[in-house]
PDB file of C-alpha atoms in Angstrom:
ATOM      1  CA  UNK A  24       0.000   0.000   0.000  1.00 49.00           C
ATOM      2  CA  UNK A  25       1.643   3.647  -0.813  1.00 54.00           C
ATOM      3  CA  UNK A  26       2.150   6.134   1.347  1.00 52.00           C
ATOM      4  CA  UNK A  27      -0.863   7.957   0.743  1.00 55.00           C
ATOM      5  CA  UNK A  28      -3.313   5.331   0.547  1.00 53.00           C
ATOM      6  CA  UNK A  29      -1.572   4.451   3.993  1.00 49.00           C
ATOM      7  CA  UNK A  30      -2.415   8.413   5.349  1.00 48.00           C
ATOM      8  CA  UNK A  31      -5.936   7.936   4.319  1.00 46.00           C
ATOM      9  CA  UNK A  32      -6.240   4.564   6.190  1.00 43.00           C
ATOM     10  CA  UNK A  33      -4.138   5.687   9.367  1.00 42.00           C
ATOM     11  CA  UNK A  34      -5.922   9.082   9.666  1.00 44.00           C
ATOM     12  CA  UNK A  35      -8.641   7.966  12.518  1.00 44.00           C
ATOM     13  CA  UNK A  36      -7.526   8.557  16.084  1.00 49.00           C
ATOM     14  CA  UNK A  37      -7.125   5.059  17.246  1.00 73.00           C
ATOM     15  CA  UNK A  38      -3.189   4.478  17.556  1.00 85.00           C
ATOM     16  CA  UNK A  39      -1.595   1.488  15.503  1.00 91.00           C
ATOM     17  CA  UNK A  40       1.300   0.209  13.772  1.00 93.00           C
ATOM     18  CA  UNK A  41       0.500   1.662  10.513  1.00 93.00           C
ATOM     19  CA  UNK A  42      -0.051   5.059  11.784  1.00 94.00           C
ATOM     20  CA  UNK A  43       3.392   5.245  13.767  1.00 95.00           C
ATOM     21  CA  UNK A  44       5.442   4.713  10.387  1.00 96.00           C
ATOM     22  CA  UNK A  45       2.853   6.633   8.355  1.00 95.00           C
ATOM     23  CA  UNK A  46       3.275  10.001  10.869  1.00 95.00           C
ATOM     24  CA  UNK A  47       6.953   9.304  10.994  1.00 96.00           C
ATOM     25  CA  UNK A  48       7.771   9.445   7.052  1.00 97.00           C
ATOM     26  CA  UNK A  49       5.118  12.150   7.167  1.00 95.00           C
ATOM     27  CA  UNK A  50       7.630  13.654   9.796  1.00 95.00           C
ATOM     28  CA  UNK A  51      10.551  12.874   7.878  1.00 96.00           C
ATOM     29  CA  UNK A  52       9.246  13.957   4.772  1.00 95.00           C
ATOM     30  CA  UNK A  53       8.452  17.589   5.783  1.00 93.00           C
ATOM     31  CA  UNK A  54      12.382  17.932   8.271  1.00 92.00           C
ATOM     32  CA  UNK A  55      14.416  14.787   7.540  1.00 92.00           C
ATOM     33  CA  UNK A  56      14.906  11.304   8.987  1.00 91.00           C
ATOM     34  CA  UNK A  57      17.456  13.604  11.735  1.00 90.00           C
ATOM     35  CA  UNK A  58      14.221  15.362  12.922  1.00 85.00           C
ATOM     36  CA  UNK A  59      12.761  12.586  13.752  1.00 91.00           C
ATOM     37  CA  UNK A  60      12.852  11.104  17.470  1.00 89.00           C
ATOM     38  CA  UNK A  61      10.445   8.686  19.196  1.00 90.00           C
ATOM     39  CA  UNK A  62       9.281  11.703  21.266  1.00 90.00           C
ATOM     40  CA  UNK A  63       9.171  13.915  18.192  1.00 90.00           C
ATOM     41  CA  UNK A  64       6.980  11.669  16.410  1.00 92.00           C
ATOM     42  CA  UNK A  65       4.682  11.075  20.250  1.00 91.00           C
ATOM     43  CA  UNK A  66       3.734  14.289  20.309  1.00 90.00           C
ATOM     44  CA  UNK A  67       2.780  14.471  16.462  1.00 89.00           C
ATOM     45  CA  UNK A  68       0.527  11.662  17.280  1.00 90.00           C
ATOM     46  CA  UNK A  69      -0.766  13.509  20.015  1.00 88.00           C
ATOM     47  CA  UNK A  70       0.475  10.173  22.431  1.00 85.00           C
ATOM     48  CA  UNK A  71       2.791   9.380  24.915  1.00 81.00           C
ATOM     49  CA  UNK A  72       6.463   8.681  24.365  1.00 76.00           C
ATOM     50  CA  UNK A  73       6.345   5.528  25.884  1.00 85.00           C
ATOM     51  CA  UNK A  74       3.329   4.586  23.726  1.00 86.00           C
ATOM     52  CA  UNK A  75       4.773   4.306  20.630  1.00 90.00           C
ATOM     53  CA  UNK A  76       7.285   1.683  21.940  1.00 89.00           C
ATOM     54  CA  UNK A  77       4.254  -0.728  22.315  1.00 90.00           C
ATOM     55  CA  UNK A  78       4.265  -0.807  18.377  1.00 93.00           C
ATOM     56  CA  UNK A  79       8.071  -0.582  17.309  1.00 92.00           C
ATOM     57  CA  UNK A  80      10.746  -1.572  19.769  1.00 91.00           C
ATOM     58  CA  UNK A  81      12.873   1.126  18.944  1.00 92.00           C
ATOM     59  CA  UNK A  82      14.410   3.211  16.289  1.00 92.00           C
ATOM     60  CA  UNK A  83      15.691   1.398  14.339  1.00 93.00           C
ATOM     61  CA  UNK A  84      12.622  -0.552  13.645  1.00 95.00           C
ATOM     62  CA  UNK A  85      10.778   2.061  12.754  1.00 95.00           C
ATOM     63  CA  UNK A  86      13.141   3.178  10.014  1.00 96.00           C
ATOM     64  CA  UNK A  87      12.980  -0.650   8.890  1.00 95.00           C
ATOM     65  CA  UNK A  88       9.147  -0.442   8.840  1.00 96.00           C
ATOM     66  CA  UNK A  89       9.923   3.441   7.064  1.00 97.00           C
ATOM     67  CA  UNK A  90      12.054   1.898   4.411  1.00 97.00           C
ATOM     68  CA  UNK A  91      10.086  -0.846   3.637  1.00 97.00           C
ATOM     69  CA  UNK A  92       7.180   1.404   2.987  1.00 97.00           C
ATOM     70  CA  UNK A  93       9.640   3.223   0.540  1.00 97.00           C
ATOM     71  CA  UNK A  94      10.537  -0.044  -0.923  1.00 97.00           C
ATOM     72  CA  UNK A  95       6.487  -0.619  -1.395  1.00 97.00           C
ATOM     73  CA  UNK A  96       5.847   2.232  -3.432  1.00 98.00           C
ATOM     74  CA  UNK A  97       8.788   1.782  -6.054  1.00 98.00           C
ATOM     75  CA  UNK A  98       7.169  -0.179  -9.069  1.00 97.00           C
ATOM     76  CA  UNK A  99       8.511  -3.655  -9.976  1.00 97.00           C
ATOM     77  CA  UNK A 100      10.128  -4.320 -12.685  1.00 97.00           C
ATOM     78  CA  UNK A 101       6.973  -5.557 -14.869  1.00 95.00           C
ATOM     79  CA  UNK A 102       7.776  -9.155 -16.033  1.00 92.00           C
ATOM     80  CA  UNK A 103       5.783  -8.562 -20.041  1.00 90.00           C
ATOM     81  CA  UNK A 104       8.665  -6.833 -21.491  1.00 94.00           C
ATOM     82  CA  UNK A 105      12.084  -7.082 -22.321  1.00 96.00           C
ATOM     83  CA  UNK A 106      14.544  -6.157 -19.222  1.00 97.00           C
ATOM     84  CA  UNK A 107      15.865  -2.633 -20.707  1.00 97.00           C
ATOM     85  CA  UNK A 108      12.552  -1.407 -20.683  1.00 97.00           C
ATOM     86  CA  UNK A 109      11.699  -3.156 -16.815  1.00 98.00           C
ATOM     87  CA  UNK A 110      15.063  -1.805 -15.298  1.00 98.00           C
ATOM     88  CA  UNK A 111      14.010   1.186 -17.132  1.00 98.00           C
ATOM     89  CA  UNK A 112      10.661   1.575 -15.577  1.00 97.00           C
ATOM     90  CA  UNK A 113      11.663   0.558 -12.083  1.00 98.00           C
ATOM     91  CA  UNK A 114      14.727   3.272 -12.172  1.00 98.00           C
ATOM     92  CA  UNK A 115      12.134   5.767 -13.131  1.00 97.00           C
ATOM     93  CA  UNK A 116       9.704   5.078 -10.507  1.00 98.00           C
ATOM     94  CA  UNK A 117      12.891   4.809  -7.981  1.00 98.00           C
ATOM     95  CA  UNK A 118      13.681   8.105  -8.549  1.00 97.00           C
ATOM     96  CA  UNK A 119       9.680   9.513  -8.388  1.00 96.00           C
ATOM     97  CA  UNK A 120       9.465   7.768  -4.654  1.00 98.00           C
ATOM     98  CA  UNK A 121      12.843   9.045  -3.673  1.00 97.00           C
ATOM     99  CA  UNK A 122      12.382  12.824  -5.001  1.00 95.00           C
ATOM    100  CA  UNK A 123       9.376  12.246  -2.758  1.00 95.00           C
ATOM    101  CA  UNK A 124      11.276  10.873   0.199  1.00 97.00           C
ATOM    102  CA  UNK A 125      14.742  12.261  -0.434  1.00 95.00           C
ATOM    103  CA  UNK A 126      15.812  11.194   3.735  1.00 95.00           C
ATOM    104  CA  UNK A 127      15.121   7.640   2.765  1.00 96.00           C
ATOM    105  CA  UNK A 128      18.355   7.689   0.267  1.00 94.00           C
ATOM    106  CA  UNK A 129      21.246   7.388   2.488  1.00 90.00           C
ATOM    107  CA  UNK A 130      19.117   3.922   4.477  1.00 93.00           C
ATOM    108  CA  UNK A 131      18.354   1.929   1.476  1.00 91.00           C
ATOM    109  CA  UNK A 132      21.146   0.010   1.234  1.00 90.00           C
ATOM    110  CA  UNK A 133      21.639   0.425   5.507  1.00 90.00           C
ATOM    111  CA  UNK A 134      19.083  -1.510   6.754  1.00 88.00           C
ATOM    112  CA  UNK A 135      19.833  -5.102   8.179  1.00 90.00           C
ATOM    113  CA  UNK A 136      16.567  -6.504   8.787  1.00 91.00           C
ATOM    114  CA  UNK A 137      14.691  -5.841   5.811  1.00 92.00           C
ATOM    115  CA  UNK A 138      11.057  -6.300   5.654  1.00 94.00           C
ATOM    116  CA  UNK A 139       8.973  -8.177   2.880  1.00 96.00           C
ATOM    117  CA  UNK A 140       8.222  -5.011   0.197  1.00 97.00           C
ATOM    118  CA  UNK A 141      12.435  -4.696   0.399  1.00 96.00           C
ATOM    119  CA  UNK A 142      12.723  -8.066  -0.125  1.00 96.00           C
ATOM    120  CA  UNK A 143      10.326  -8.791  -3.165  1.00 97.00           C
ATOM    121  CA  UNK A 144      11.835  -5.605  -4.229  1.00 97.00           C
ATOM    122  CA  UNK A 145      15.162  -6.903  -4.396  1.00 97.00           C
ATOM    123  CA  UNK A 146      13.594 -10.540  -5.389  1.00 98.00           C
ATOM    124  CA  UNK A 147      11.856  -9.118  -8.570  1.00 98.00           C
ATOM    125  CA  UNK A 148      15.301  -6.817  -9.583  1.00 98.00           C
ATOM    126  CA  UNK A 149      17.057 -10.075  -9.392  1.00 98.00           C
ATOM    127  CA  UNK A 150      15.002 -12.172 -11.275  1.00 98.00           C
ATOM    128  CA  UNK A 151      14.283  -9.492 -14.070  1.00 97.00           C
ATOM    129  CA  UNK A 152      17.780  -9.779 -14.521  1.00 97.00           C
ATOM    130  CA  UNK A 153      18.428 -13.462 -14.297  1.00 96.00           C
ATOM    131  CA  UNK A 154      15.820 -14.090 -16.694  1.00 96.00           C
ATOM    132  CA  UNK A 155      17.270 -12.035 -19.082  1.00 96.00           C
ATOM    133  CA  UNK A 156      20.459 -13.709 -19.421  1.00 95.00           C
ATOM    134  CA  UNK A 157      22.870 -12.894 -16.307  1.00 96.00           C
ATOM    135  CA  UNK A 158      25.053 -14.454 -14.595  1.00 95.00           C
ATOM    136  CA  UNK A 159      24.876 -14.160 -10.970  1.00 95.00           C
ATOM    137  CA  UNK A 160      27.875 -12.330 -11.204  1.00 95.00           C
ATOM    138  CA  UNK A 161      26.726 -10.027 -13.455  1.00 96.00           C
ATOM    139  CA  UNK A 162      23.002  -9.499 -12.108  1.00 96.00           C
ATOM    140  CA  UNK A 163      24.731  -8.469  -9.377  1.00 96.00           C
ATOM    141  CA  UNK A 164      27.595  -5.821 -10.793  1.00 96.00           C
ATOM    142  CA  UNK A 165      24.275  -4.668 -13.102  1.00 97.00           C
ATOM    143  CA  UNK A 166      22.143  -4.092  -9.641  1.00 96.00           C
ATOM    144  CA  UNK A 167      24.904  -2.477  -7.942  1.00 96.00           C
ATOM    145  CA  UNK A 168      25.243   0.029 -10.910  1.00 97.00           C
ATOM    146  CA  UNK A 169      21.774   1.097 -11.292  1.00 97.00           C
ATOM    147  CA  UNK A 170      20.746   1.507  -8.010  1.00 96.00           C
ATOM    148  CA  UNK A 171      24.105   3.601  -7.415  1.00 96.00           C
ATOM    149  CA  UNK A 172      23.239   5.434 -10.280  1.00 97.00           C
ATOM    150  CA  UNK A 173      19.692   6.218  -9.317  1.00 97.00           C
ATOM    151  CA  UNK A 174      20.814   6.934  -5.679  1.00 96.00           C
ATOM    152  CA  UNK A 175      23.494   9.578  -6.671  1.00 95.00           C
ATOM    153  CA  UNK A 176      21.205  11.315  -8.877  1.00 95.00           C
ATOM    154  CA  UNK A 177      18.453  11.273  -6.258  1.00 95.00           C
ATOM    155  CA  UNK A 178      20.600  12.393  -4.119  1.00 93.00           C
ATOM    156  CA  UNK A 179      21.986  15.644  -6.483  1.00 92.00           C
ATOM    157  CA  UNK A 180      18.722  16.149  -7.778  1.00 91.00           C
ATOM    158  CA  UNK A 181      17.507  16.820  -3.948  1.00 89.00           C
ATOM    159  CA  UNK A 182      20.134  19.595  -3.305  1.00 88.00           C
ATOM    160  CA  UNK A 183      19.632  21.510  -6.558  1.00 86.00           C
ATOM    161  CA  UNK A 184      18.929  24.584  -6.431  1.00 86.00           C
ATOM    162  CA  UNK A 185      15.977  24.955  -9.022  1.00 85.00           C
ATOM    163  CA  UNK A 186      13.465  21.996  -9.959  1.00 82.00           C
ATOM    164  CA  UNK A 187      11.907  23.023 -13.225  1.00 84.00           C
ATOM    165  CA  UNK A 188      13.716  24.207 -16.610  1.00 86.00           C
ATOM    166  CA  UNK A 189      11.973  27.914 -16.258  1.00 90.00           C
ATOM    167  CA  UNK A 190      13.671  27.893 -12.479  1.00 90.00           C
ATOM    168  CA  UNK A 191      16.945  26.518 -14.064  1.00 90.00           C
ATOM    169  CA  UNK A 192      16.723  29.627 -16.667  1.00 91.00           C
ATOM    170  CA  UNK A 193      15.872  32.012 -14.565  1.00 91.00           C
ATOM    171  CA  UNK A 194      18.912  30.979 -12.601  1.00 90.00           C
ATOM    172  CA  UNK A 195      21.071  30.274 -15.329  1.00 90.00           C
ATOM    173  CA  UNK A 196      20.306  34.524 -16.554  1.00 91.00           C
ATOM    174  CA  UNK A 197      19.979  36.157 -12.952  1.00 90.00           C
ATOM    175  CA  UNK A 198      22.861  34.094 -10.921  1.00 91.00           C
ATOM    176  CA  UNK A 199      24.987  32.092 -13.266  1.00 90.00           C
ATOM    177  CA  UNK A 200      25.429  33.906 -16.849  1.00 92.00           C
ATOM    178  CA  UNK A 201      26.568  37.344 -14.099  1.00 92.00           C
ATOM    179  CA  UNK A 202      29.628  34.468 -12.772  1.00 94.00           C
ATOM    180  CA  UNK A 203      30.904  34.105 -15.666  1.00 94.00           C
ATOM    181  CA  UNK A 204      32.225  37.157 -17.557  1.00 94.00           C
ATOM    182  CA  UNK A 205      32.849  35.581 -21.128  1.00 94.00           C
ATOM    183  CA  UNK A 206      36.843  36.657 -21.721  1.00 96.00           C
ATOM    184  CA  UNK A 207      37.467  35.147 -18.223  1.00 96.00           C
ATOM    185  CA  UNK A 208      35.046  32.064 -18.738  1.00 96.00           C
ATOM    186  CA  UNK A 209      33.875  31.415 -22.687  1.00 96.00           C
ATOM    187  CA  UNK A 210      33.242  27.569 -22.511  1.00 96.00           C
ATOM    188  CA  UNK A 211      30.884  28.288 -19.318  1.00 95.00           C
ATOM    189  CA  UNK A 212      29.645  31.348 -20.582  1.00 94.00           C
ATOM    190  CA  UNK A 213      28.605  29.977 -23.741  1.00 95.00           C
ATOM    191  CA  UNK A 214      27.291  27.132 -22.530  1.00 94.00           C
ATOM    192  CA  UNK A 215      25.354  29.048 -19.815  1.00 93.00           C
ATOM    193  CA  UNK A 216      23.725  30.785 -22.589  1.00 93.00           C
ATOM    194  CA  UNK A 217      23.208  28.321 -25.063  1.00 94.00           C
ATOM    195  CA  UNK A 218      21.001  26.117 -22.820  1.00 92.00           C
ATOM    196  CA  UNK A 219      18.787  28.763 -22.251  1.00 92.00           C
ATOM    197  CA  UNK A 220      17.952  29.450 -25.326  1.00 92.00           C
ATOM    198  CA  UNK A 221      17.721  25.820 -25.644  1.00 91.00           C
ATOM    199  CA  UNK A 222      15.106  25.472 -23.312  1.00 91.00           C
ATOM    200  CA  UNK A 223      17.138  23.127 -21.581  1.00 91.00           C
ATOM    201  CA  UNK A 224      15.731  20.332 -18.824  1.00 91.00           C
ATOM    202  CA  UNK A 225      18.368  19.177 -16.172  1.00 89.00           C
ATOM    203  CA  UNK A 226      15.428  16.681 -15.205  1.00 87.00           C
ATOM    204  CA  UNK A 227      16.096  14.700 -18.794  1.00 91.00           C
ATOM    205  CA  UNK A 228      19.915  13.943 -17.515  1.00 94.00           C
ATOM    206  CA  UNK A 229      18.416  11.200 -15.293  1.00 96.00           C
ATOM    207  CA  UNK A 230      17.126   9.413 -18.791  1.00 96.00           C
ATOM    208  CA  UNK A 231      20.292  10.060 -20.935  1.00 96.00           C
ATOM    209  CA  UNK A 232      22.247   8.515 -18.070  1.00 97.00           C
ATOM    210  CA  UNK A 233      19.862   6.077 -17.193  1.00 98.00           C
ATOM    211  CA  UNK A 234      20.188   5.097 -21.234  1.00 97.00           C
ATOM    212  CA  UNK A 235      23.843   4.752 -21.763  1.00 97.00           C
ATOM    213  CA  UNK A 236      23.774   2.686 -18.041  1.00 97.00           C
ATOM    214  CA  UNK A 237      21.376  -0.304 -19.694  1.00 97.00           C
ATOM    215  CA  UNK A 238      23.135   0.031 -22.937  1.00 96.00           C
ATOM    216  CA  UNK A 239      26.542  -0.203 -21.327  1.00 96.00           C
ATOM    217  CA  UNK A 240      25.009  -3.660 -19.362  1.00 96.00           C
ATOM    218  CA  UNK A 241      23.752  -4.919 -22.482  1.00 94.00           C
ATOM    219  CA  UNK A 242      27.216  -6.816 -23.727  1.00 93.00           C
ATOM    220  CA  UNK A 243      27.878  -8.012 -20.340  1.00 89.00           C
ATOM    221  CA  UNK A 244      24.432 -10.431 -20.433  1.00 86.00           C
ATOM    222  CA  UNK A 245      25.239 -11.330 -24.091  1.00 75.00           C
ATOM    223  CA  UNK A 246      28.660 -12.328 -22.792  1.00 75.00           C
ATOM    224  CA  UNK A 247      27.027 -14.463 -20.028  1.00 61.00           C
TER     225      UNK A 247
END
């Protein structure tokens, strides 16, 4: 269940499992996982602190329960098409839940109890690539790669300063194109400029990297 079909269902008063890791990614989401306490998260649920140990032992549960949730909302790999286009798909939607989460980046690949969405997550990435021809060897250098890929991006996407390619011009004019006085910087200047006028989208990087990734991967399951 996603996150916000899970903040529809845990919206009632009653206090439960679901809605101690549905207010604590809501918490997370709006100041980051470091905001977050056990009594933080009490007093958003309007409960005692000692309450909310009845339904995760500690913290580091709940960010197991947190991640999994994360892990729930990524789509799988869809098992009708060729494995480009799955890996393709699932990167995509990887980096939709992330942007939306962006404190859940640095604990995917922390947690050491992982709970079932992580691990038919990481059971359907796996087979998507056996299926298509890998080795175990190489399913697994081709898994490391993406999701580092995705993750890095995520993670630069959620400290730029601009999100849309009118923000990125308006930047680019007002801040940037100022920087860079053309006899002192020409290649930055001009290229400053020239994706402007472009109309130029730093969102479509994630797709022309993503791209060359599966491409790059393709020769290494034909050599299998």
């Amino acid at each position: 269940m996603s996150v916000r079909k899970q903040r529809h269902v845990a919206s009632g008063t009653g206090l439960s499992r679901q809605r101690v890791v549905v207010e604590a990614i809501r918490l997370a989401d709006r100041e980051g996982v470091d905001g977050l306490s056990m009594r933080r998260l009490a007093g958003v649920l309007g409960a005692g602190a000692m309450s909310i140990y009845h339904y995760v032992a500690n913290k580091e549960e709940l960010l197991d329960a947190m991640i999994d949730v994360v892990f729930e909302e990524i789509e799988l790999p869809p098992e009708e098409t060729d494995w480009q286009s799955a890996m393709r798909r699932r990167s995509v939607s990887a980096r939709q839940v992330l942007a939306r989460h962006p404190w859940a980046i640095g604990l995917m690949e922390s947690r050491t109890s992982p709970g079932p969405a992580h691990l038919r997550h990481r059971e359907a990435v796996t087979a998507c690539l056996r299926r298509a021809g890998f080795s175990v060897l190489m399913a697994t250098h081709a898994n490391w790669l993406l999701d580092v890929y995705v993750y890095g991006f995520a993670l630069q996407e959620a400290s730029l300063p601009f999100d849309t390619a009118g923000e990125f011009a308006d930047m680019a004019e007002d801040v940037f194109l100022p920087q860079l006085p053309p006899d002192e910087f020409p290649y930055l200047n001009e290229s400053a400029a020239a994706l402007v006028a472009a109309g130029y989208d730093p969102a479509e990087e994630f797709i022309f990297g993503l791209d060359l990734v599966l491409a790059a991967l393709e020769p290494l399951r034909a050599s299998a």
